[in-house]
Tab-separated table of C-alpha atoms in Angstrom:
chain	number	residue	atom	x	y	z
A	794	MET	CA	0.042	0.015	-0.006
A	795	GLU	CA	1.478	3.457	-0.818
A	796	PHE	CA	0.132	6.663	-1.944
A	797	THR	CA	0.746	10.217	-1.714
A	798	ILE	CA	-2.116	12.901	-1.081
A	799	ASN	CA	-2.763	16.525	-0.331
A	800	ARG	CA	-2.460	17.290	3.408
A	801	SER	CA	-5.369	19.590	3.930
A	802	ALA	CA	-7.853	17.499	2.223
A	803	PHE	CA	-6.800	14.709	3.911
A	804	ILE	CA	-6.898	16.758	7.296
A	805	LYS	CA	-10.092	17.732	6.907
A	806	GLN	CA	-11.841	14.442	6.239
A	807	LEU	CA	-9.598	12.778	8.780
A	808	THR	CA	-10.896	15.510	11.565
A	809	ASP	CA	-14.511	14.344	10.387
A	810	VAL	CA	-13.586	10.463	11.054
A	811	GLN	CA	-11.687	11.108	14.380
A	812	ARG	CA	-15.367	12.366	15.944
A	813	ALA	CA	-16.262	8.670	16.208
A	814	ILE	CA	-12.807	7.625	17.689
A	815	SER	CA	-12.877	7.359	21.487
A	816	SER	CA	-9.789	6.961	23.536
A	817	LYS	CA	-11.759	5.129	26.264
A	818	THR	CA	-12.843	2.290	24.012
A	819	THR	CA	-13.309	-1.448	25.107
A	820	ILE	CA	-11.928	-2.494	22.053
A	821	PRO	CA	-8.552	-1.775	21.456
A	822	ILE	CA	-8.177	-1.851	17.770
A	823	LEU	CA	-11.230	0.810	17.937
A	824	THR	CA	-8.599	3.449	19.246
A	825	GLY	CA	-7.603	3.264	15.459
A	826	ILE	CA	-8.418	4.803	12.392
A	827	LYS	CA	-9.002	2.161	9.500
A	828	VAL	CA	-7.561	3.275	5.989
A	829	VAL	CA	-8.350	1.399	3.087
A	830	LEU	CA	-6.523	2.215	-0.523
A	831	THR	CA	-8.374	0.969	-3.625
A	832	ALA	CA	-8.069	2.010	-7.128
A	833	SER	CA	-10.716	4.677	-7.084
A	834	GLY	CA	-9.769	6.359	-4.029
A	835	LEU	CA	-9.016	6.411	-0.115
A	836	LEU	CA	-11.561	5.270	2.280
A	837	LEU	CA	-11.202	6.318	5.979
A	838	THR	CA	-13.166	4.648	8.995
A	839	GLY	CA	-13.277	5.497	12.847
A	840	SER	CA	-15.743	3.990	15.089
A	841	ASP	CA	-16.647	3.682	19.092
A	842	ALA	CA	-19.107	0.814	18.304
A	843	ASP	CA	-21.908	3.469	18.923
A	844	VAL	CA	-21.076	5.734	16.139
A	845	SER	CA	-19.217	5.180	13.132
A	846	ILE	CA	-17.791	7.635	10.490
A	847	GLU	CA	-16.769	6.757	6.983
A	848	THR	CA	-15.484	9.297	4.273
A	849	PHE	CA	-14.106	8.677	1.046
A	850	LEU	CA	-11.132	10.643	-0.795
A	851	SER	CA	-11.853	10.111	-4.493
A	852	VAL	CA	-8.831	9.691	-6.964
A	853	GLU	CA	-10.518	11.807	-9.442
A	854	ASP	CA	-11.067	14.931	-7.013
A	855	GLU	CA	-8.211	17.078	-7.885
A	856	ALA	CA	-8.373	18.993	-4.600
A	857	ASN	CA	-7.183	15.743	-2.888
A	858	ASN	CA	-4.085	15.539	-5.385
A	859	LEU	CA	-4.234	11.756	-4.619
A	860	THR	CA	-1.651	9.491	-6.632
A	861	ILE	CA	-1.962	5.740	-5.970
A	862	GLU	CA	1.154	3.463	-6.188
A	863	SER	CA	0.001	0.086	-4.853
A	864	THR	CA	-3.504	-0.519	-3.072
A	865	GLY	CA	-4.101	-2.323	0.209
A	866	GLU	CA	-5.337	-1.668	4.120
A	867	ILE	CA	-3.978	-0.899	7.245
A	868	VAL	CA	-5.377	0.393	11.039
A	869	LEU	CA	-3.178	3.278	12.384
A	870	PRO	CA	-3.094	4.597	15.626
A	871	ALA	CA	-5.865	7.645	15.497
A	872	ARG	CA	-4.382	9.806	17.906
A	873	PHE	CA	-0.491	9.854	16.754
A	874	PHE	CA	-1.460	9.545	13.291
A	875	SER	CA	-3.470	12.847	13.023
A	876	GLU	CA	-0.910	14.639	15.250
A	877	ILE	CA	1.522	13.614	13.183
A	878	VAL	CA	-0.090	14.428	9.719
A	879	LYS	CA	-1.006	17.792	11.036
A	880	LYS	CA	2.587	18.878	11.795
A	881	LEU	CA	4.034	17.564	8.541
A	882	PRO	CA	6.147	20.403	6.986
A	883	GLN	CA	4.918	20.126	3.382
A	884	ASP	CA	1.642	20.234	1.366
A	885	THR	CA	1.553	16.828	0.680
A	886	PHE	CA	2.459	13.595	2.347
A	887	SER	CA	2.934	9.935	1.326
A	888	LEU	CA	2.237	6.987	3.341
A	889	THR	CA	3.789	3.717	2.612
A	890	VAL	CA	2.797	0.039	4.372
A	891	THR	CA	6.197	-1.714	4.352
A	892	ASP	CA	7.283	-5.127	5.947
A	893	GLY	CA	4.167	-6.173	8.347
A	894	TYR	CA	2.275	-3.533	9.567
A	895	GLN	CA	5.218	-0.923	9.700
A	896	THR	CA	3.851	2.218	8.217
A	897	GLU	CA	5.928	5.067	6.952
A	898	ILE	CA	4.742	8.659	6.507
A	899	THR	CA	7.044	11.071	4.652
A	900	SER	CA	6.764	14.723	3.980
A	901	GLY	CA	9.631	16.791	2.691
A	902	SER	CA	12.718	15.523	4.580
A	903	ALA	CA	10.489	14.244	7.788
A	904	SER	CA	9.615	10.704	7.912
A	905	PHE	CA	8.081	8.526	10.698
A	906	ASN	CA	7.629	4.972	11.117
A	907	ILE	CA	4.508	3.777	13.167
A	908	ASN	CA	3.201	0.324	13.930
A	909	GLY	CA	-0.134	-0.220	12.277
A	910	LEU	CA	-2.669	-2.970	12.792
A	911	ASP	CA	-3.952	-5.806	10.510
A	912	ALA	CA	-6.820	-4.363	9.252
A	913	ASN	CA	-9.038	-7.355	8.736
A	914	ASN	CA	-9.276	-7.490	12.705
A	915	TYR	CA	-11.025	-4.170	12.611
A	916	PRO	CA	-15.092	-4.924	13.184
A	917	HIS	CA	-17.274	-4.755	10.228
A	918	LEU	CA	-19.358	-1.742	9.642
A	919	PRO	CA	-23.273	-1.974	10.043
A	920	GLU	CA	-24.944	-2.678	6.747
A	921	ILE	CA	-28.188	-0.593	5.998
A	922	ASP	CA	-29.816	-2.353	3.655
A	923	THR	CA	-32.409	0.002	2.509
A	924	ASP	CA	-32.670	2.252	-0.414
A	925	ASP	CA	-35.470	4.313	1.116
A	926	ASN	CA	-34.276	7.668	2.283
A	927	LEU	CA	-35.086	10.921	3.434
A	928	ILE	CA	-33.875	14.026	2.307
A	929	PHE	CA	-32.769	16.873	4.832
A	930	SER	CA	-31.562	20.586	4.095
A	931	GLY	CA	-28.281	20.654	6.292
A	932	SER	CA	-29.290	23.669	7.982
A	933	ILE	CA	-32.939	22.398	8.840
A	934	LEU	CA	-31.376	19.237	10.239
A	935	LYS	CA	-29.031	21.035	12.437
A	936	GLN	CA	-31.535	23.178	13.698
A	937	ILE	CA	-33.782	20.311	14.675
A	938	ILE	CA	-31.243	18.644	16.367
A	939	SER	CA	-29.986	21.780	18.405
A	940	GLN	CA	-33.452	22.314	19.318
A	941	THR	CA	-34.208	18.962	20.645
A	942	VAL	CA	-30.886	17.837	22.181
A	943	ILE	CA	-31.244	20.399	24.845
A	944	ALA	CA	-33.928	18.269	26.423
A	945	VAL	CA	-32.303	15.007	25.858
A	946	SER	CA	-31.908	13.254	29.459
A	947	ASN	CA	-28.116	12.531	30.797
A	948	GLN	CA	-28.819	10.074	33.344
A	949	GLU	CA	-27.693	6.861	32.008
A	950	SER	CA	-30.054	5.053	34.396
A	951	ARG	CA	-33.080	6.180	31.803
A	952	PRO	CA	-31.374	5.049	28.531
A	953	ILE	CA	-34.481	5.718	26.412
A	954	LEU	CA	-34.715	9.291	27.154
A	955	THR	CA	-31.140	9.576	26.324
A	956	GLY	CA	-32.215	9.507	22.958
A	957	VAL	CA	-34.271	11.872	20.514
A	958	HIS	CA	-37.567	10.216	19.015
A	959	PHE	CA	-37.818	10.650	15.292
A	960	VAL	CA	-41.257	9.922	13.865
A	961	ILE	CA	-41.815	9.878	10.143
A	962	GLU	CA	-45.462	9.441	9.228
A	963	ASN	CA	-47.831	11.045	6.433
A	964	GLY	CA	-45.067	12.946	4.856
A	965	GLU	CA	-44.478	14.716	8.636
A	966	PHE	CA	-41.340	14.733	10.364
A	967	LEU	CA	-41.453	14.987	14.074
A	968	ALA	CA	-38.450	15.069	16.288
A	969	VAL	CA	-39.164	15.173	20.197
A	970	ALA	CA	-36.825	14.823	23.558
A	971	THR	CA	-37.735	15.158	27.204
A	972	ASP	CA	-35.856	13.954	30.137
A	973	SER	CA	-38.924	14.181	32.244
A	974	HIS	CA	-38.365	17.504	33.621
A	975	ARG	CA	-38.906	19.422	30.298
A	976	LEU	CA	-39.815	18.452	26.626
A	977	SER	CA	-38.692	19.971	23.312
A	978	GLN	CA	-40.825	18.831	20.035
A	979	ARG	CA	-40.162	20.127	16.398
A	980	LYS	CA	-42.469	19.545	13.266
A	981	ILE	CA	-41.546	19.867	9.888
A	982	THR	CA	-43.245	18.587	6.489
A	983	LEU	CA	-40.919	16.482	5.050
A	984	GLN	CA	-40.841	16.921	0.744
A	985	GLY	CA	-40.790	13.173	-0.912
A	986	ALA	CA	-41.421	11.315	2.310
A	987	ASN	CA	-44.874	10.355	1.613
A	988	ASP	CA	-44.976	6.725	2.097
A	989	SER	CA	-42.162	6.508	4.708
A	990	LYS	CA	-43.108	5.287	8.023
A	991	TYR	CA	-40.352	5.255	10.604
A	992	ASP	CA	-40.254	5.359	14.547
A	993	VAL	CA	-37.009	5.342	16.087
A	994	ILE	CA	-34.871	6.751	19.043
A	995	ILE	CA	-31.518	8.335	18.028
A	996	PRO	CA	-28.842	8.719	21.044
A	997	GLY	CA	-28.542	12.615	21.539
A	998	LYS	CA	-24.573	12.140	21.911
A	999	SER	CA	-25.002	10.645	18.207
A	1000	LEU	CA	-26.996	13.844	16.850
A	1001	VAL	CA	-24.742	16.507	18.470
A	1002	GLU	CA	-21.691	14.837	16.807
A	1003	LEU	CA	-23.538	14.744	13.260
A	1004	SER	CA	-24.376	18.375	14.071
A	1005	ARG	CA	-20.868	19.367	14.590
A	1006	MET	CA	-20.141	17.746	10.917
A	1007	ILE	CA	-22.814	19.816	9.293
A	1008	ASP	CA	-21.188	22.979	7.696
A	1009	ASP	CA	-22.589	25.456	5.456
A	1010	SER	CA	-21.046	23.206	2.336
A	1011	ASN	CA	-23.223	20.717	3.243
A	1012	PRO	CA	-26.710	21.555	1.362
A	1013	ASP	CA	-28.468	17.979	1.399
A	1014	ILE	CA	-28.394	14.971	4.127
A	1015	GLU	CA	-29.714	11.974	3.111
A	1016	MET	CA	-30.929	9.422	6.076
A	1017	ARG	CA	-31.435	5.996	5.854
A	1018	ILE	CA	-33.132	3.847	8.756
A	1019	SER	CA	-32.499	0.009	9.328
A	1020	GLU	CA	-33.752	-2.050	12.061
A	1021	ASN	CA	-31.027	-0.755	14.723
A	1022	GLN	CA	-29.073	1.614	12.829
A	1023	VAL	CA	-29.417	5.182	11.011
A	1024	LEU	CA	-27.169	6.281	8.338
A	1025	PHE	CA	-26.764	10.102	7.204
A	1026	ILE	CA	-24.804	10.671	4.348
A	1027	LEU	CA	-23.236	14.379	4.161
A	1028	GLY	CA	-21.279	14.229	0.577
A	1029	ASN	CA	-18.613	11.827	0.521
A	1030	THR	CA	-18.975	10.911	4.191
A	1031	SER	CA	-21.376	8.607	6.201
A	1032	PHE	CA	-22.198	8.903	9.439
A	1033	TYR	CA	-23.484	5.462	11.063
A	1034	SER	CA	-25.296	5.563	14.833
A	1035	ARG	CA	-26.483	3.139	16.517
A	1036	LEU	CA	-30.330	3.106	17.416
A	1037	LEU	CA	-31.820	3.097	21.383
A	1038	GLU	CA	-33.797	0.053	21.695
A	1039	GLY	CA	-37.156	-0.019	23.569
A	1040	ASN	CA	-40.421	2.085	23.211
A	1041	TYR	CA	-40.358	6.010	23.645
A	1042	PRO	CA	-43.005	6.815	26.130
A	1043	ASP	CA	-46.447	8.570	25.082
A	1044	THR	CA	-45.180	12.197	24.712
A	1045	SER	CA	-48.203	13.900	23.151
A	1046	ARG	CA	-50.481	13.447	26.254
A	1047	LEU	CA	-47.483	15.586	28.188
A	1048	ILE	CA	-48.492	18.601	25.972
A	1049	PRO	CA	-51.882	20.434	27.032
A	1050	ASN	CA	-54.399	21.281	24.283
A	1051	GLU	CA	-55.946	24.062	26.137
A	1052	SER	CA	-54.582	27.016	28.625
A	1053	ALA	CA	-56.089	28.818	31.461
A	1054	THR	CA	-53.350	31.771	31.037
A	1055	GLY	CA	-51.742	33.424	28.023
A	1056	ILE	CA	-49.082	35.700	27.580
A	1057	GLU	CA	-46.447	36.930	25.268
A	1058	PHE	CA	-42.899	37.894	25.810
A	1059	SER	CA	-39.803	38.832	23.762
A	1060	ALA	CA	-37.458	35.929	24.081
A	1061	PRO	CA	-33.853	37.417	24.141
A	1062	LYS	CA	-35.581	40.016	27.265
A	1063	LEU	CA	-37.273	37.051	28.937
A	1064	LEU	CA	-34.032	35.227	28.759
A	1065	SER	CA	-32.165	38.168	30.543
A	1066	ALA	CA	-34.778	38.544	33.059
A	1067	ILE	CA	-34.572	34.595	33.727
A	1068	GLU	CA	-30.634	34.940	33.919
A	1069	ARG	CA	-30.723	37.838	36.286
A	1070	ALA	CA	-33.084	35.823	38.794
A	1071	SER	CA	-30.931	32.609	38.580
A	1072	LEU	CA	-28.228	34.380	40.199
A	1073	LEU	CA	-29.721	33.851	43.539
A	1074	SER	CA	-31.831	31.090	42.811
A	1075	HIS	CA	-28.501	28.766	42.185
A	1076	GLU	CA	-27.440	29.783	45.632
A	1077	SER	CA	-30.252	28.675	47.410
A	1078	ARG	CA	-30.968	24.647	48.008
A	1079	ASN	CA	-33.913	24.181	45.480
A	1080	ASN	CA	-32.957	26.436	42.621
A	1081	VAL	CA	-36.524	27.863	41.823
A	1082	VAL	CA	-37.889	31.058	40.599
A	1083	LYS	CA	-41.414	32.118	41.103
A	1084	LEU	CA	-43.442	34.029	38.438
A	1085	ALA	CA	-46.674	35.622	39.715
A	1086	ILE	CA	-49.068	36.723	37.089
A	1087	ASN	CA	-52.079	39.122	38.136
A	1088	ALA	CA	-54.461	39.565	34.989
A	1089	ALA	CA	-56.635	42.493	36.632
A	1090	GLU	CA	-53.506	44.848	37.165
A	1091	GLN	CA	-51.840	43.287	33.902
A	1092	LYS	CA	-48.633	42.889	35.886
A	1093	VAL	CA	-46.219	39.995	35.793
A	1094	VAL	CA	-43.497	39.449	38.350
A	1095	ILE	CA	-40.750	37.087	39.168
A	1096	TYR	CA	-38.846	36.678	42.336
A	1097	SER	CA	-36.082	34.414	43.480
A	1098	ASN	CA	-35.096	34.024	47.043
A	1099	SER	CA	-32.188	32.680	48.625
A	1100	PRO	CA	-32.164	32.546	52.522
A	1101	ASP	CA	-28.294	33.079	52.859
A	1102	VAL	CA	-27.716	35.592	50.141
A	1103	GLY	CA	-31.287	37.503	49.553
A	1104	ASN	CA	-33.901	38.109	47.157
A	1105	VAL	CA	-34.577	39.630	43.580
A	1106	GLU	CA	-37.785	40.645	42.395
A	1107	GLU	CA	-38.374	42.173	38.743
A	1108	ALA	CA	-41.510	43.287	36.753
A	1109	LEU	CA	-41.572	41.695	33.248
A	1110	GLU	CA	-42.398	43.546	30.061
A	1111	PHE	CA	-44.920	41.421	27.947
A	1112	SER	CA	-48.059	41.868	25.735
A	1113	ASN	CA	-51.195	40.190	25.394
A	1114	LEU	CA	-51.894	38.712	29.017
A	1115	SER	CA	-55.149	36.845	29.173
A	1116	GLY	CA	-56.554	34.609	31.369
A	1117	ASN	CA	-56.853	33.537	35.326
A	1118	ASP	CA	-54.308	34.903	37.827
A	1119	LEU	CA	-51.584	32.497	38.451
A	1120	GLU	CA	-48.210	31.693	40.510
A	1121	ILE	CA	-46.113	29.205	39.270
A	1122	SER	CA	-42.482	28.244	40.320
A	1123	PHE	CA	-39.991	26.674	38.156
A	1124	ASN	CA	-36.337	25.890	37.670
A	1125	PRO	CA	-34.750	28.627	35.789
A	1126	ASP	CA	-32.070	26.614	33.969
A	1127	TYR	CA	-34.515	24.803	31.718
A	1128	MET	CA	-36.423	28.087	30.986
A	1129	LYS	CA	-32.939	29.551	30.129
A	1130	ASP	CA	-32.173	26.626	27.877
A	1131	ALA	CA	-35.712	26.776	26.087
A	1132	LEU	CA	-35.502	30.273	25.617
A	1133	ARG	CA	-31.979	30.344	23.774
A	1134	SER	CA	-33.292	27.762	21.458
A	1135	PHE	CA	-35.769	30.367	20.322
A	1136	GLY	CA	-33.183	32.968	19.492
A	1137	GLN	CA	-34.523	36.713	18.834
A	1138	THR	CA	-38.329	36.222	18.610
A	1139	GLU	CA	-41.542	36.621	20.287
A	1140	ILE	CA	-42.926	33.797	22.115
A	1141	LYS	CA	-46.318	32.889	23.682
A	1142	VAL	CA	-46.462	31.170	27.056
A	1143	ALA	CA	-49.588	28.947	27.970
A	1144	PHE	CA	-50.142	27.968	31.453
A	1145	THR	CA	-53.037	25.509	32.389
A	1146	GLN	CA	-52.547	24.989	36.563
A	1147	PRO	CA	-49.623	26.006	38.855
A	1148	LEU	CA	-48.864	21.842	38.918
A	1149	ARG	CA	-49.287	21.330	35.390
A	1150	PRO	CA	-46.398	21.645	32.573
A	1151	PHE	CA	-46.847	24.942	30.811
A	1152	THR	CA	-45.610	25.714	27.012
A	1153	LEU	CA	-43.496	27.869	25.279
A	1154	VAL	CA	-44.267	28.551	21.398
A	1155	PRO	CA	-43.076	31.056	18.815
A	1156	THR	CA	-45.740	33.553	18.334
A	1157	GLU	CA	-45.408	33.359	14.739
A	1158	ASP	CA	-45.932	29.663	14.191
A	1159	THR	CA	-47.540	27.701	17.120
A	1160	THR	CA	-47.353	24.439	15.609
A	1161	GLN	CA	-43.893	23.762	14.708
A	1162	PHE	CA	-42.248	23.872	17.614
A	1163	ILE	CA	-42.658	23.350	21.167
A	1164	GLN	CA	-41.067	23.523	24.627
A	1165	LEU	CA	-42.612	22.366	27.430
A	1166	ILE	CA	-41.478	22.939	31.224
A	1167	THR	CA	-42.694	21.215	34.509
A	1168	PRO	CA	-43.286	23.305	37.315
A	1169	VAL	CA	-41.611	22.713	41.096
A	1170	ARG	CA	-43.955	22.681	43.480
A	1171	THR	CA	-43.613	24.724	46.695
A	1172	PHE	CA	-44.782	24.917	49.815
B	845	MET	CA	10.977	6.796	90.025
B	846	ASP	CA	10.079	7.124	86.070
B	847	LYS	CA	8.334	3.772	85.926
B	848	ARG	CA	6.332	4.726	89.035
B	849	GLN	CA	4.905	7.887	87.320
B	850	LEU	CA	4.488	5.879	84.208
B	851	TYR	CA	1.803	3.701	85.950
B	852	ASP	CA	0.183	7.021	87.567
B	853	ASN	CA	-0.225	8.612	84.200
B	854	PHE	CA	-2.015	5.226	82.957
B	855	ILE	CA	-4.334	5.430	85.850
B	856	ALA	CA	-5.117	8.865	85.176
B	857	ILE	CA	-5.593	8.532	81.515
B	858	GLU	CA	-8.066	5.056	82.579
B	859	GLU	CA	-9.884	7.315	85.136
B	860	GLU	CA	-10.398	9.896	81.918
B	861	MET	CA	-11.617	7.516	79.402
B	862	LYS	CA	-14.248	6.282	81.861
B	863	ARG	CA	-15.327	9.643	82.534
B	864	MET	CA	-15.747	10.274	79.011
B	865	LEU	CA	-17.339	6.735	78.620
B	866	SER	CA	-20.059	7.901	80.920
B	867	SER	CA	-20.513	11.259	79.514
B	868	PHE	CA	-20.701	9.377	75.783
B	869	GLU	CA	-23.716	7.224	77.233
B	870	THR	CA	-25.430	10.499	78.791
B	871	ILE	CA	-24.790	12.325	75.336
B	872	LYS	CA	-26.288	9.396	73.331
B	873	SER	CA	-29.257	8.996	75.571
B	874	ASP	CA	-29.876	12.867	75.304
B	875	MET	CA	-29.564	12.397	71.672
B	876	THR	CA	-32.269	9.456	71.233
B	877	GLY	CA	-34.812	11.790	73.596
B	878	VAL	CA	-34.261	14.622	70.935
B	879	LEU	CA	-34.904	12.402	68.120
B	880	GLU	CA	-37.824	11.197	69.227
B	881	ASN	CA	-39.212	14.476	69.862
B	882	ASN	CA	-38.403	15.541	66.445
B	883	ALA	CA	-40.317	12.398	65.048
B	884	GLU	CA	-43.090	13.651	67.437
B	885	LEU	CA	-43.022	16.753	66.393
B	886	GLU	CA	-42.616	15.850	62.493
B	887	ILE	CA	-45.890	13.964	62.975
B	888	GLU	CA	-47.673	16.578	64.845
B	889	ASN	CA	-46.236	19.062	61.932
B	890	GLN	CA	-47.822	16.825	59.246
B	891	HIS	CA	-51.302	16.830	60.997
B	892	LEU	CA	-51.328	20.722	61.393
B	893	ARG	CA	-50.215	21.000	57.583
B	894	GLU	CA	-53.001	18.280	56.684
B	895	ARG	CA	-55.290	20.365	59.005
B	896	LEU	CA	-54.429	23.636	57.121
B	897	SER	CA	-54.730	22.627	54.053
B	898	GLU	CA	-58.118	21.372	54.751
B	899	ILE	CA	-58.993	24.830	56.271
B	900	GLU	CA	-57.581	26.510	53.183
B	901	ARG	CA	-59.525	24.241	50.823
B	902	GLN	CA	-62.989	25.218	52.414
B	903	THR	CA	-61.862	28.969	52.500
B	904	SER	CA	-60.862	29.150	49.112
B	905	LYS	CA	-62.620	26.503	47.153
B	906	ASP	CA	-63.404	28.231	43.973
B	907	PHE	CA	-59.676	29.924	43.482
B	908	ASN	CA	-58.158	26.480	42.585
B	909	GLU	CA	-59.891	23.934	41.019
B	910	SER	CA	-57.115	21.674	40.731
B	911	SER	CA	-56.555	21.033	44.671
B	912	ASP	CA	-56.763	17.946	46.161
B	913	ALA	CA	-60.504	18.091	46.584
B	914	ASN	CA	-61.167	16.955	43.043
B	915	LEU	CA	-58.685	14.160	43.101
B	916	SER	CA	-59.922	10.440	43.517
B	917	LYS	CA	-58.418	8.966	46.671
B	918	SER	CA	-55.541	6.477	44.205
B	919	ARG	CA	-54.663	9.594	42.911
B	920	GLN	CA	-54.162	11.449	46.337
B	921	ASN	CA	-52.062	8.376	47.225
B	922	LEU	CA	-49.913	8.915	44.224
B	923	GLU	CA	-49.338	12.922	44.575
B	924	LYS	CA	-48.491	11.994	48.540
B	925	LEU	CA	-45.863	9.663	47.178
B	926	TYR	CA	-44.908	11.999	44.583
B	927	ASP	CA	-44.460	14.861	46.897
B	928	GLN	CA	-42.299	12.554	49.061
B	929	GLY	CA	-39.896	12.350	46.059
B	930	PHE	CA	-40.580	9.807	44.402
B	931	HIS	CA	-41.621	8.423	40.712
B	932	VAL	CA	-44.917	7.614	40.290
B	933	CYS	CA	-44.568	6.968	36.574
B	934	ASN	CA	-43.621	3.748	35.260
B	935	ILE	CA	-41.240	4.982	32.185
B	936	GLU	CA	-38.556	2.798	31.945
B	937	GLY	CA	-39.611	1.216	35.161
B	938	MET	CA	-39.158	4.030	37.251
B	939	TYR	CA	-41.929	3.674	39.517
B	940	GLY	CA	-41.067	4.224	42.984
B	941	SER	CA	-37.333	5.109	42.518
B	942	ARG	CA	-36.261	8.481	44.097
B	943	ARG	CA	-36.530	11.482	41.976
B	944	VAL	CA	-32.943	12.593	41.566
B	945	ASP	CA	-32.688	16.299	43.576
B	946	ASP	CA	-36.327	16.244	43.769
B	947	GLU	CA	-36.719	17.391	40.372
B	948	PRO	CA	-40.137	17.684	38.487
B	949	CYS	CA	-41.259	14.969	36.625
B	950	ALA	CA	-43.753	15.524	33.561
B	951	PHE	CA	-44.722	11.851	33.177
B	952	CYS	CA	-45.801	11.591	37.033
B	953	LEU	CA	-47.762	14.703	36.894
B	954	ASP	CA	-49.778	13.522	33.757
B	955	LEU	CA	-50.405	10.297	36.085
B	956	ILE	CA	-51.516	12.282	39.007
B	957	TYR	CA	-53.577	15.265	37.452
B	958	GLY	CA	-53.717	14.316	33.673
B	959	GLU	CA	-57.172	13.252	32.256
B	960	ARG	CA	-57.868	9.674	31.510
B	961	GLU	CA	-60.262	8.214	29.597
B	962	ILE	CA	-61.710	4.937	31.473
């Protein structure tokens, strides 16, 4: 196996593949990166058994400047290999596998010899045997991921809730995540998905890695789902993730259908008020802020109290307050996460009862995106 | 002379330890008393709270219709468990497990207060 390649093109792909490689894996060969050289190009693979990333550098792409002397395959220690390649002196470098699994990397006058491993011992990538695919625009998928993963649970004791629930039915795509304290749900209409019907749970961590790989140069992303794997194809790169097994709890009944009190805020202004209030709530034992709504006087005030430090009170700016008076307490951190996901926009908050969850939706479009927060009971 | 003093020291330490042991015992029995007292007060407090909420419910019946008055006996039991800090939902077999840091759980609240078609 011997080839020469443009270093910066190679590093770009290597960085993507490295996202999948973890130093904490229990299977030693997975700390390595698999390099397969065929007549048509170079295939790089990285995996941590949950997530696998594969990328192809074609011989036909001139930017790669790939010249192949002889084909073959090898597994190289990922950490050293990438650090070495990144620090090589010239614009191109050559890689040669010599005796056994000895690998020589040369660029200009620098020459490294590192020990590789037999590529036959590298685990096989999952196989996705379906042609049924769904196409997302990269920026939409990235947005959906960032809006839902905030609500994913990080408690390993509740494995199902560490994933995002993807439901595709009747040409509609729904992504929902909850850690049982709050919930985030996003809906879009998916072009060309009329017959597809899927119900899968994708680990939140995988989606975070995936969204980091989506940049502006990836306009479309193809998604394929098999029984226990999902595959996302971004140009020359394939991203495989394990699916979580089990049934996702029914979240539709958590979202209230009607409301007793409705009010509108500007998301960034409410966010800064909540941030101020949480300065003190973080010091107290139960970390809550209280929101008091008085419909008759048209007044909305948030309070937070920390017995050791002091208390804060702030009258909020709002519009369109209607319904019953209400006092409700909640964890400000969940509120902050939810408000950040709205960005610079007007939002509508709807309450039912002091002990039931309340919802936040954008005022402009109240059905596509919804955040739900469960209040804290105070005595 | 030195040996004699060594022995005296031992006696002195022995006396000291005996005294400490007896004061240990007194403190221990005092603490048991305080704990008992505390438990009694806690029970009494709970009774008083119940009484208080009963009175509050009577005085402000129309203010908050969601209060316990409308809940069935079994839902009240679930609410009590939830308030004590346990999950009553059974998502992933969580029923009866401790709610981490007493954080709220939307699934539990739905079970307790949600509408259910029977």
